[in-house]
Short mmCIF file of C-alpha atoms and ligand atoms in Angstrom, two decimals:
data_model
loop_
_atom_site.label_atom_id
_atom_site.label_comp_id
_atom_site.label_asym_id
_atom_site.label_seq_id
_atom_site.Cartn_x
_atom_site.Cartn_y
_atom_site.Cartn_z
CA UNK F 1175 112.93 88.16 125.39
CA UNK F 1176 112.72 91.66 126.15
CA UNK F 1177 116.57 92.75 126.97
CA UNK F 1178 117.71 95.92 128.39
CA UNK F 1179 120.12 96.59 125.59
CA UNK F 1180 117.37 96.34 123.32
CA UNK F 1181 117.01 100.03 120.89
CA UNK F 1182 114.17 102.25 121.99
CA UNK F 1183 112.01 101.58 118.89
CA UNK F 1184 112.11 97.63 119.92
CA UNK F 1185 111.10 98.29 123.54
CA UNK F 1186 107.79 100.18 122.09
CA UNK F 1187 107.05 97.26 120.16
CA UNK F 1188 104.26 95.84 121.75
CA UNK F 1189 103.71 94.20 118.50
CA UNK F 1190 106.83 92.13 118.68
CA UNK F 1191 110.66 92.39 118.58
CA UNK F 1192 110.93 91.15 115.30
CA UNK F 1193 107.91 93.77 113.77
CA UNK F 1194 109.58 96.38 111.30
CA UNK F 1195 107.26 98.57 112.77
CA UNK F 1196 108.58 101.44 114.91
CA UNK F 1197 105.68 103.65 115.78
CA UNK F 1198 102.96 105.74 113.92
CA UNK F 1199 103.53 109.18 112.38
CA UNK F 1200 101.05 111.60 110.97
CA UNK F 1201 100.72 111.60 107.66
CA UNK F 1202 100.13 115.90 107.75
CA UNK F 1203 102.77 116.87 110.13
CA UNK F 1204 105.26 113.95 110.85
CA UNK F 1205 104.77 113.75 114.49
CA UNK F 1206 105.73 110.50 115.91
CA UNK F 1207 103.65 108.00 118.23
CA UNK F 1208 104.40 104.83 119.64
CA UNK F 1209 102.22 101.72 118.86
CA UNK F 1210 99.22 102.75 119.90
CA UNK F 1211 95.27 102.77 118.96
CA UNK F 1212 95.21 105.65 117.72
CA UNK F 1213 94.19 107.22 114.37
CA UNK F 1214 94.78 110.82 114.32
CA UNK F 1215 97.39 112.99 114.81
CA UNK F 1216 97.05 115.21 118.57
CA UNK F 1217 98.88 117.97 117.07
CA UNK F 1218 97.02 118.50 113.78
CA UNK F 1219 94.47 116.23 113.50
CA UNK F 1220 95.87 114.38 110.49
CA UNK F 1221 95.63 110.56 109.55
CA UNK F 1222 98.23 108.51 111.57
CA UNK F 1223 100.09 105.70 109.71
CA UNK F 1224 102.64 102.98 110.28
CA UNK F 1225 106.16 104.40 110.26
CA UNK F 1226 108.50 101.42 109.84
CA UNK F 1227 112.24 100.44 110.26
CA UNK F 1228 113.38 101.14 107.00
CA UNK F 1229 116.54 98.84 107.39
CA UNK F 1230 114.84 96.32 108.71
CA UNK F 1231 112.14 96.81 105.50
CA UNK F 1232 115.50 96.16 103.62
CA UNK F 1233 116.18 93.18 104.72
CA UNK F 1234 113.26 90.98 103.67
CA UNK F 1235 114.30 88.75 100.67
CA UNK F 1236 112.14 87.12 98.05
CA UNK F 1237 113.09 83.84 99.54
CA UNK F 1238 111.76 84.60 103.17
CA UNK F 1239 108.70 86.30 101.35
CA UNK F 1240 108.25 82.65 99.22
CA UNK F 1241 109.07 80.51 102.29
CA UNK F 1242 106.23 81.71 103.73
CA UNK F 1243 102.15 80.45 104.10
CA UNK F 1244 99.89 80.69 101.04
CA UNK F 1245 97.85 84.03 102.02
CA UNK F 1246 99.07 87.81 103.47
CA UNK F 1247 101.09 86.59 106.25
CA UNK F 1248 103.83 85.07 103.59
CA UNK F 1249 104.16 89.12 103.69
CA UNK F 1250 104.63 89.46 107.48
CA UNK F 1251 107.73 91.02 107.72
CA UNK F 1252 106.56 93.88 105.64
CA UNK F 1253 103.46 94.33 108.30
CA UNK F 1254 103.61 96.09 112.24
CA UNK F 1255 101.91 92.44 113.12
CA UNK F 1256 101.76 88.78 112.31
CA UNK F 1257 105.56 87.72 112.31
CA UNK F 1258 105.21 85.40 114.79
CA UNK F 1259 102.44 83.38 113.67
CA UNK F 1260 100.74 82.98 117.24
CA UNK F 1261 100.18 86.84 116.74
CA UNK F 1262 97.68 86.16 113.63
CA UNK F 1263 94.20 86.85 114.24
CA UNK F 1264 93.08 85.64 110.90
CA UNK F 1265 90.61 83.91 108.53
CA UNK F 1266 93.87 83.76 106.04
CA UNK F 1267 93.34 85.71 103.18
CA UNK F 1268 95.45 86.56 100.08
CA UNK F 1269 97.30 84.56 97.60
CA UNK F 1270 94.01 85.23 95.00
CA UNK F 1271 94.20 84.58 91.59
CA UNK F 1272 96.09 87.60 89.06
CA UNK F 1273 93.80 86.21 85.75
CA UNK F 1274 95.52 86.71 82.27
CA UNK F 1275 92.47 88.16 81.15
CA UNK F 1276 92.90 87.59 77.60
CA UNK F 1277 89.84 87.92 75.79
CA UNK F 1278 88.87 91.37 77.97
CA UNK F 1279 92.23 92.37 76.82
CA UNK F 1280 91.35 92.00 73.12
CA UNK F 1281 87.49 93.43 73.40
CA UNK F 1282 89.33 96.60 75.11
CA UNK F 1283 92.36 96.80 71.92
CA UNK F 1284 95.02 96.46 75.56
CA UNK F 1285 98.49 94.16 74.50
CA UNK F 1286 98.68 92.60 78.01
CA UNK F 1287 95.71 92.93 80.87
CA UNK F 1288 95.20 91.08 84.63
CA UNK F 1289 92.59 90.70 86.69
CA UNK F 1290 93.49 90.47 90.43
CA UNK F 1291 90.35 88.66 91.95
CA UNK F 1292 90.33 89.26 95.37
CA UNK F 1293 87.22 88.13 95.39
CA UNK F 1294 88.27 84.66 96.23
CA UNK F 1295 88.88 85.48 99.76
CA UNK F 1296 87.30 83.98 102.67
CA UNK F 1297 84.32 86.30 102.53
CA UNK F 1298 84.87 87.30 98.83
CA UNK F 1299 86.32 90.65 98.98
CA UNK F 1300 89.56 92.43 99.75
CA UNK F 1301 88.44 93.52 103.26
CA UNK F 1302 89.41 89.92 104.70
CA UNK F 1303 93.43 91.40 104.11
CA UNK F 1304 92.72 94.91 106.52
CA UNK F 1305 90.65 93.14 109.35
CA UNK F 1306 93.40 90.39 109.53
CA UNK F 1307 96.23 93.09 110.23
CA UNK F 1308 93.37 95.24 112.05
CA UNK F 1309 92.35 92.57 114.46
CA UNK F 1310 95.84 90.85 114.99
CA UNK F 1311 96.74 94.24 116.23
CA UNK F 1312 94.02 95.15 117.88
CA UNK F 1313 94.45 91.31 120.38
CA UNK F 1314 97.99 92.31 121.35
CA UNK F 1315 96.84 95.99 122.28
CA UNK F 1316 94.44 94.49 124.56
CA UNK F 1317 90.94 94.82 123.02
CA UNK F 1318 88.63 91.71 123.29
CA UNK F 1319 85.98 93.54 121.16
CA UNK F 1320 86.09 94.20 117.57
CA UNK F 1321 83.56 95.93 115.53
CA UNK F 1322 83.26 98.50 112.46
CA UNK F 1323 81.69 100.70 110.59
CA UNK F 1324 80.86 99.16 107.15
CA UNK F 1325 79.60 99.56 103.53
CA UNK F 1326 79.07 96.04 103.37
CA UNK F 1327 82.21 93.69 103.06
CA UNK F 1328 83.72 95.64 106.24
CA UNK F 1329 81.01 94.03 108.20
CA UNK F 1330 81.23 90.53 106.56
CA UNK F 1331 85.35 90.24 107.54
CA UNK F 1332 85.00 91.69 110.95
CA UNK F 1333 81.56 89.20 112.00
CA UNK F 1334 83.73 86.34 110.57
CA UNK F 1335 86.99 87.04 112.00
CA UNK F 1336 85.20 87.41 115.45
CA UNK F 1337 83.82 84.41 115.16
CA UNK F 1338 87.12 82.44 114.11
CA UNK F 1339 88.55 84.13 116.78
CA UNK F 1340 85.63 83.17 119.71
CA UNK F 1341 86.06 87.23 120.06
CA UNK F 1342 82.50 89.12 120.05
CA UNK F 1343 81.45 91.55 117.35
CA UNK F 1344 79.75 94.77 117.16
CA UNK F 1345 78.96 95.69 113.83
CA UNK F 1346 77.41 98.99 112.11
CA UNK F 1347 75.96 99.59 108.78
CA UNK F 1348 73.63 101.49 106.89
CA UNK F 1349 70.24 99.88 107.14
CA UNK F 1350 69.73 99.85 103.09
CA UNK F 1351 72.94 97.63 102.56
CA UNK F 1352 72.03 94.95 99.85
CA UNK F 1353 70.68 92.01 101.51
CA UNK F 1354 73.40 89.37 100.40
CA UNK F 1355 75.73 91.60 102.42
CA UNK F 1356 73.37 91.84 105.87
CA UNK F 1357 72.74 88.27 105.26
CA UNK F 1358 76.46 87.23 104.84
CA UNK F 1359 77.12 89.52 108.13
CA UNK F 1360 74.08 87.96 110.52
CA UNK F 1361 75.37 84.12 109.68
CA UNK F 1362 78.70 84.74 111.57
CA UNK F 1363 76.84 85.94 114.63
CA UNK F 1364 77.31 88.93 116.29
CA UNK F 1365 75.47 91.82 117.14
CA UNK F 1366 75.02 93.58 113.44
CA UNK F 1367 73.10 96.98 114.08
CA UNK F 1368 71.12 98.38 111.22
CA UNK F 1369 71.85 102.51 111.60
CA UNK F 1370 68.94 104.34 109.88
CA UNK F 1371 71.92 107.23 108.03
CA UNK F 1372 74.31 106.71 105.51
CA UNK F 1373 77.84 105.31 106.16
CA UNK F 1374 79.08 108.78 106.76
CA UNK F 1375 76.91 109.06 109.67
CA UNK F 1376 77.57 105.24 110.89
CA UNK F 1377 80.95 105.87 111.34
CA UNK F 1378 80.54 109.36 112.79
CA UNK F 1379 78.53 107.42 115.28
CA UNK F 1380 81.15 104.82 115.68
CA UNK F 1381 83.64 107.45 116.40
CA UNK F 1382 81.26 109.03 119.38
CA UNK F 1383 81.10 105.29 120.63
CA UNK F 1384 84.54 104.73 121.39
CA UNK F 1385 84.73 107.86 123.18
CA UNK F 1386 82.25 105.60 125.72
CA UNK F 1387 82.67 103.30 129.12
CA UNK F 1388 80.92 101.02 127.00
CA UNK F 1389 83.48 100.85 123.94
CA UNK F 1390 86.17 101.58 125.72
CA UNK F 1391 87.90 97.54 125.14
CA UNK F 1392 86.44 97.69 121.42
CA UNK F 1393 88.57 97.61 118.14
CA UNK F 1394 86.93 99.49 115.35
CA UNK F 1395 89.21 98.21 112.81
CA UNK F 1396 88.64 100.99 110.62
CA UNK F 1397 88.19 103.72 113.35
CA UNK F 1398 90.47 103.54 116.39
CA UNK F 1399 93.20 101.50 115.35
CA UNK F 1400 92.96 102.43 111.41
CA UNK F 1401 96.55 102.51 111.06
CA UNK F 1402 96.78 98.76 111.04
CA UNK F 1403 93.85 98.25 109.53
CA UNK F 1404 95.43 100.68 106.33
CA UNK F 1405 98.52 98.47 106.50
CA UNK F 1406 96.61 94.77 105.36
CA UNK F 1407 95.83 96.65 101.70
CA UNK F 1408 99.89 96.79 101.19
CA UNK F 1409 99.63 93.05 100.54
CA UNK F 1410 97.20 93.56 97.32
CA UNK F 1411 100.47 95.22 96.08
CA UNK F 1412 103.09 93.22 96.88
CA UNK F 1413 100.89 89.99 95.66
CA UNK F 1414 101.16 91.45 92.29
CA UNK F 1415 104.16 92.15 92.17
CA UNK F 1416 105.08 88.38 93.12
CA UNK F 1417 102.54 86.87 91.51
CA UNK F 1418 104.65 88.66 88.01
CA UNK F 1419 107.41 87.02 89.06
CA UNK F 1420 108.78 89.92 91.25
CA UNK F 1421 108.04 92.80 88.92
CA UNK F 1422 106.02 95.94 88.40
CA UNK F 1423 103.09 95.99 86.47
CA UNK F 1424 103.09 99.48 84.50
CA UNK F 1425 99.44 100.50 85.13
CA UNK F 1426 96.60 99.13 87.59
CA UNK F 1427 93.34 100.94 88.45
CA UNK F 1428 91.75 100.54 91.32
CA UNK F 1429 88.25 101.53 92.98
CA UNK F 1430 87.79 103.68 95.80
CA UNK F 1431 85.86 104.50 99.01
CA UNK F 1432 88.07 106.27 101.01
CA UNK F 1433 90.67 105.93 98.99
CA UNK F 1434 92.92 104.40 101.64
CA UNK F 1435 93.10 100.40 99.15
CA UNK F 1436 94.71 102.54 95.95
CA UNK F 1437 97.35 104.72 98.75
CA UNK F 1438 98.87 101.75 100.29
CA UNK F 1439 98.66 99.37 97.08
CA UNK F 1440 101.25 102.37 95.36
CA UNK F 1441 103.09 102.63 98.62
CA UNK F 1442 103.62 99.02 98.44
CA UNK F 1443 104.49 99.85 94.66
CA UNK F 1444 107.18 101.80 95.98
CA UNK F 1445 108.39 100.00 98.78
CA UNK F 1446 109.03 96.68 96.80
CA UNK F 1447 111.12 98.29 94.38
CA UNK F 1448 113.14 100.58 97.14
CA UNK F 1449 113.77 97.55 99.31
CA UNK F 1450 114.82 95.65 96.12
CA UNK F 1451 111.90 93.10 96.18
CA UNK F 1452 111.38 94.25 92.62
CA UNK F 1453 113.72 96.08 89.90
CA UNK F 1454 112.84 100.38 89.98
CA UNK F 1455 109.86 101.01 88.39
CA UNK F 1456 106.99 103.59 88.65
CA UNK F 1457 103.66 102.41 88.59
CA UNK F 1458 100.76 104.41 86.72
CA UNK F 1459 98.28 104.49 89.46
CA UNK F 1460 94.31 105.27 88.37
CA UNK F 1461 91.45 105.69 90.88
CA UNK F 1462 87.67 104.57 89.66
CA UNK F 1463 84.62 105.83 91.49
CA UNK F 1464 80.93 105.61 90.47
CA UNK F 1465 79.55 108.76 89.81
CA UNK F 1466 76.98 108.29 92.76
CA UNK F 1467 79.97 108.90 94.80
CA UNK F 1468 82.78 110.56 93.28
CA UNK F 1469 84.11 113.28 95.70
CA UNK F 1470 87.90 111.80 95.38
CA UNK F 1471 87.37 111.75 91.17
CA UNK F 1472 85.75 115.21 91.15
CA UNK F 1473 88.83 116.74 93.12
CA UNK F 1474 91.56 115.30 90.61
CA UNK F 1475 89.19 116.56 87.61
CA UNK F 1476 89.04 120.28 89.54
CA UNK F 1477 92.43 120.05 90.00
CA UNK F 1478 92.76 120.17 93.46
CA UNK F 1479 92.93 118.46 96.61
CA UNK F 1480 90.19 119.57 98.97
CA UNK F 1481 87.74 116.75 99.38
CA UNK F 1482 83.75 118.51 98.61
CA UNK F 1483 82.36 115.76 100.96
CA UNK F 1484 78.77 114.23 99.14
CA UNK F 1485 76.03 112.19 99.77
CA UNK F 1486 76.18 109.06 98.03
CA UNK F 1487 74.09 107.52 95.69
CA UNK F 1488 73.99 104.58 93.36
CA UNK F 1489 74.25 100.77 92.87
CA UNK F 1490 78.31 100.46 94.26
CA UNK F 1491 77.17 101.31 97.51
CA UNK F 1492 80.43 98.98 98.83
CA UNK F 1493 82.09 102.18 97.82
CA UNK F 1494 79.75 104.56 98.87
CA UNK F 1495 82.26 107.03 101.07
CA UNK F 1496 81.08 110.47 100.80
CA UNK F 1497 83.19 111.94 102.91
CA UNK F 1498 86.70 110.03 102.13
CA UNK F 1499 90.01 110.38 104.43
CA UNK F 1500 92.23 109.24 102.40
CA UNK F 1501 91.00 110.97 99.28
CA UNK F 1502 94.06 113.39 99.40
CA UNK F 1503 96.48 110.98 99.08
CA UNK F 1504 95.42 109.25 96.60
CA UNK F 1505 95.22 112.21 94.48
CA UNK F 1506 98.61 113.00 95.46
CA UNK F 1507 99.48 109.11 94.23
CA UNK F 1508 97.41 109.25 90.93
CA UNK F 1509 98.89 112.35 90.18
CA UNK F 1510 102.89 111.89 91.00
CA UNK F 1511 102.60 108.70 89.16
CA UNK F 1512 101.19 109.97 85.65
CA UNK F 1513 97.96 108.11 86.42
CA UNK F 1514 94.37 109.28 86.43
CA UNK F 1515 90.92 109.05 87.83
CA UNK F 1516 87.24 108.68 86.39
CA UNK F 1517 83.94 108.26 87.28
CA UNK F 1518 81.10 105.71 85.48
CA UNK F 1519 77.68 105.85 86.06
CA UNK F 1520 75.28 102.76 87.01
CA UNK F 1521 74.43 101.67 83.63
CA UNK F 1522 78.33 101.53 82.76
CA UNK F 1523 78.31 99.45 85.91
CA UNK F 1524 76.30 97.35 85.45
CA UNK F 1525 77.87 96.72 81.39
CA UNK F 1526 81.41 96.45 83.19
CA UNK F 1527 80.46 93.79 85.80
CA UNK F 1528 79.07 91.50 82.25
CA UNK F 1529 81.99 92.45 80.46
CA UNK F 1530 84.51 91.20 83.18
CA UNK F 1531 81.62 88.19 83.86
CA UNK F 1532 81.73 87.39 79.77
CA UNK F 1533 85.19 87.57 78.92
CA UNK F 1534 87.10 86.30 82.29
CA UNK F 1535 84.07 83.89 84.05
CA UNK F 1536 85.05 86.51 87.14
CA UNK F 1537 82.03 87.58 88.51
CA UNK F 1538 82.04 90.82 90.36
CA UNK F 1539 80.43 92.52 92.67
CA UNK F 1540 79.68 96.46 91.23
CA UNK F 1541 83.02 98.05 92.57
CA UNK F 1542 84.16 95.50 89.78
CA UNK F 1543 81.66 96.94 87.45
CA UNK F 1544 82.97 100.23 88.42
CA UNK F 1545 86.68 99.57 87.59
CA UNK F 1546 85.90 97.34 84.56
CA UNK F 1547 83.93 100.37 83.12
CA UNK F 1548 86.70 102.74 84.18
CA UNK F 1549 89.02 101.07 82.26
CA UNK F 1550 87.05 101.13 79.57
CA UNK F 1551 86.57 105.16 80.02
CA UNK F 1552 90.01 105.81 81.14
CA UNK F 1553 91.38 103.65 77.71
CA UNK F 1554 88.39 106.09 75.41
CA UNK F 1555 89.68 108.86 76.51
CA UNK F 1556 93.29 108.18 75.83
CA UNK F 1557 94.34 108.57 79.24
CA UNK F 1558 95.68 105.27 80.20
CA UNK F 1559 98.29 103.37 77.07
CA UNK F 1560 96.62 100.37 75.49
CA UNK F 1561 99.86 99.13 75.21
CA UNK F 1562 101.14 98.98 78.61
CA UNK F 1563 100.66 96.12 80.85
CA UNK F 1564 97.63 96.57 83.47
CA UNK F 1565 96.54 95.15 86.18
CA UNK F 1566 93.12 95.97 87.61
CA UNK F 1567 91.73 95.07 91.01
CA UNK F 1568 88.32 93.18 91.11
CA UNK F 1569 87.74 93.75 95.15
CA UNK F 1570 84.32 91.56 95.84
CA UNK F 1571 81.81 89.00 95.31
CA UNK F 1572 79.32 89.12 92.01
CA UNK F 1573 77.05 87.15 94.51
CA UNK F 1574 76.55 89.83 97.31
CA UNK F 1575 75.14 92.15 94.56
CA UNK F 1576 73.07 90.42 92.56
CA UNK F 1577 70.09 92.73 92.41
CA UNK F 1578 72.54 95.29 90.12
CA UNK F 1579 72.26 92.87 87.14
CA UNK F 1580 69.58 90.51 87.78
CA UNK F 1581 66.92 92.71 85.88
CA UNK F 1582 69.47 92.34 82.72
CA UNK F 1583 70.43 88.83 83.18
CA UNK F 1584 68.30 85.28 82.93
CA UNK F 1585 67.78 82.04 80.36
CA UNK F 1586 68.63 83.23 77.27
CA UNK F 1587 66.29 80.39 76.02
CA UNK F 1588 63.01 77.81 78.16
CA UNK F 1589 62.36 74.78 76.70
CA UNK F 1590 60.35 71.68 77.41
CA UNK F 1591 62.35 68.42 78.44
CA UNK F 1592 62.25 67.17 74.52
CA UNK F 1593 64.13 67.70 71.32
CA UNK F 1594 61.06 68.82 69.73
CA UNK F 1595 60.94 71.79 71.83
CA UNK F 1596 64.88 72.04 71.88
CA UNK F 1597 64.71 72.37 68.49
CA UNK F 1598 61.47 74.59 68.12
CA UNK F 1599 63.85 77.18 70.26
CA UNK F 1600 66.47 76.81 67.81
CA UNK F 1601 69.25 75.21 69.70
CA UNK F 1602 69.57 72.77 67.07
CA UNK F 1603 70.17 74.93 64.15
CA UNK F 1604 74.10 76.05 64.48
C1 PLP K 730 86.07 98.85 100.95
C2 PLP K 730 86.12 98.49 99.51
C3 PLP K 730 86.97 99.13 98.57
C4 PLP K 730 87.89 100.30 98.83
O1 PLP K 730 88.05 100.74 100.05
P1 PLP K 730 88.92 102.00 100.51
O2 PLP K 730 88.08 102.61 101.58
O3 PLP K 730 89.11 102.92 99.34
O4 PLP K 730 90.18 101.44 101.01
C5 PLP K 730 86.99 98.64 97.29
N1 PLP K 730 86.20 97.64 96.89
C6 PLP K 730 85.37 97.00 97.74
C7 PLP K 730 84.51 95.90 97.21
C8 PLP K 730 85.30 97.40 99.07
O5 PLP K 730 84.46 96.75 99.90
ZN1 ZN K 731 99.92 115.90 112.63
#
């Protein structure tokens, strides 16, 4: 189909002729790339992202968008891959429940409140939406190995997208991962290597691996091809904005790692409503950390934007980053928008996570905790308007974290199998 006639920016589509992709461009510098695996920027040594076809962005309607499968690829034309759908590597995520949360709404004094549970993807967390754009691109640029460097969920996507795919899997994470999460990893198969360091130092290692004979055919979504592995978080944006009938919500908060989820859910923000998806509208943005790990909350209270890499600790290890690349940009988003960040510490995590549990039946894993509680924080402090419609992102599982609340949690009342004792423990009395 390839024609001679065809513009530059189509020939260099390896992706496909109909991608609205046109290359990758550094997010420091603006130097350009074609479609390549490549994550940082030869000139400068910035982040590389997507750099797309702004008319063709334009073009997409609500009724193609609608037309299309119940999960992220409905959002395919907004994507570098997936169009055609013999592209789509894919356990098909997306298309997760945006709760009415009501009652959380009316313990936390808000006037309208959602919860977007993303854990009801295939593996229960938002990672199943990056390693389906990461891996679908990382097929057509001819790797037959995928693998990662993970906090947890990372690992989980990338073992079962391998093994939907018949593809084999090379998987890295910090030995002292809660064992839901190494258990949920081993089941899909796959090599899954234990790396005595913390995730800063497992994907430090991953980088020196694909610099190897032995790596040299291997996809680390979230190392060599990162760019469209980024790209998959758009769709926890544009899902929103769908899911409210094609509008804006005014506020959302969302956790972060390495802050790359909150960047591209505002650029998708932005996007919608500039390709006329959506009516104009800014979108508050607000970044939650746990205060084990809060070197992208610490820089927006300091006031600036250099990163003070740490060394994690804590019970939301699934965000456990210390050393965050996108952290800079989403400061940069939190701060053009009006939003905000904060920080909560494991006790507030653990009360968030049985908060959102209690009041929505949503049970989260503690990056939920963690934004539940910095709502809560964020709404104290006056910074984010009770009034204003919210949305806030529950990203994983309850169930591959149950250690964080199962020293608070258990019968509230034992019995014996009669109504003697029933009613000896009071359960008939009211
Ligand atoms: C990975 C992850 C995030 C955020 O990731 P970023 O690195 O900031 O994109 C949020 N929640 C959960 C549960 C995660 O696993
Ligand atoms: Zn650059």
């Amino acid at each position: 189909m390839s024609s001679v006639n065809a513009p530059a920016a189509e020939q260099n589509n390896i992706f496909s002729a109909e991608s609205p992709a046109k290359g990758l461009v550094c997010r420091n510098c603006d130097a350009t790339y074609d479609l390549i695996a490549q994550h940082a920027c030869w000139q400068c040594f910035g982040p590389l992202e997507v750099d797309y076809d702004q008319a063709r962005l334009a073009k997409v309607t609500r009724e193609q968008i609608e037309a299309g499968p119940q999960n992220i690829w409905r959002y395919a034309p907004l994507l570098p891959v997936g169009v055609d759908p013999a592209d789509r590597v894919s356990i098909d995520p997306g298309m997760t429940p945006l709760i009415d949360a009501k009652h959380l709404a009316k313990a936390l004094g808000m006037r309208k409140l959602w919860v977007k549970d993303d854990s009801a993807n295939p593996t229960h967390s938002f990672k199943d939406r990056v390693v389906s754009t990461a891996v679908s691109a990382a097929v057509k640029l001819g790797f037959d190995h995928f693998a990662c460097a993970s906090t947890g969920n990372l690992a989980n996507s990338v073992a079962a997208h391998a093994a939907r795919a018949g593809i084999p899997s090379t998987v890295f994470v910090p030995h002292d991962l809660e064992p839901g999460k190494i258990i949920q990893t081993a089941v899909y198969g796959g090599r899954l290597v234990a790396v005595e360091g913390s995730y800063d130092e497992v994907n430090r290692l991953c980088s020196e691996l694909t610099e190897t004979d032995a790596f040299e055919s291997t996809a680390f979504v979230n190392v060599n091809i990162r760019p469209y592995y980024a790209e998959g978080s758009k769709t926890l944006g544009y899902e929103v904005a769908e899911q409210l009938g094609w509008r804006l919500p005014e506020q959302v908060v969302v956790p972060m790692a390495s802050g790359e989820l909150l960047t591209k859910v505002h650029k998708a923000f932005e996007e919608s409503a500039e390709i006329g998806l959506t009516e104009p509208g800014e979108v508050r943005v607000f970044g939650a950390q746990s205060a084990g790990c809060s070197p992208i909350a610490d820089a927006f209270s300091a006031d600036t934007d250099v990163i003070t890499p740490v060394k994690p600790t804590g019970i939301a290890k699934s965000l456990n980053i210390g050393d965050p690349a996108a952290g800079p940009y989403a400061i940069e988003a939190c701060r053009s928008t009006g939003g905000g960040m904060a920080k909560v510490d494991d006790d507030e995590i653990r009360e968030g996570i049985r908060l959102l549990a209690s009041t929505t039946g949503v049970f989260a894993e503690t990056a939920g905790g963690v934004v539940v509680a910095t709502l809560r924080k964020l709404l104290e402090s006056g910074r984010l308007d009770p009034e204003a419609e919210t949305v806030v992102y529950n990203t994983g599982d309850g169930l591959k974290t149950l250690d964080a609340v199962s020293s608070l949690v258990g019968p509230t009342h034992t019995v014996k199998p009669s109504l003697k004792s029933a009613k000896e423990a009071g359960l008939l009395s009211g």
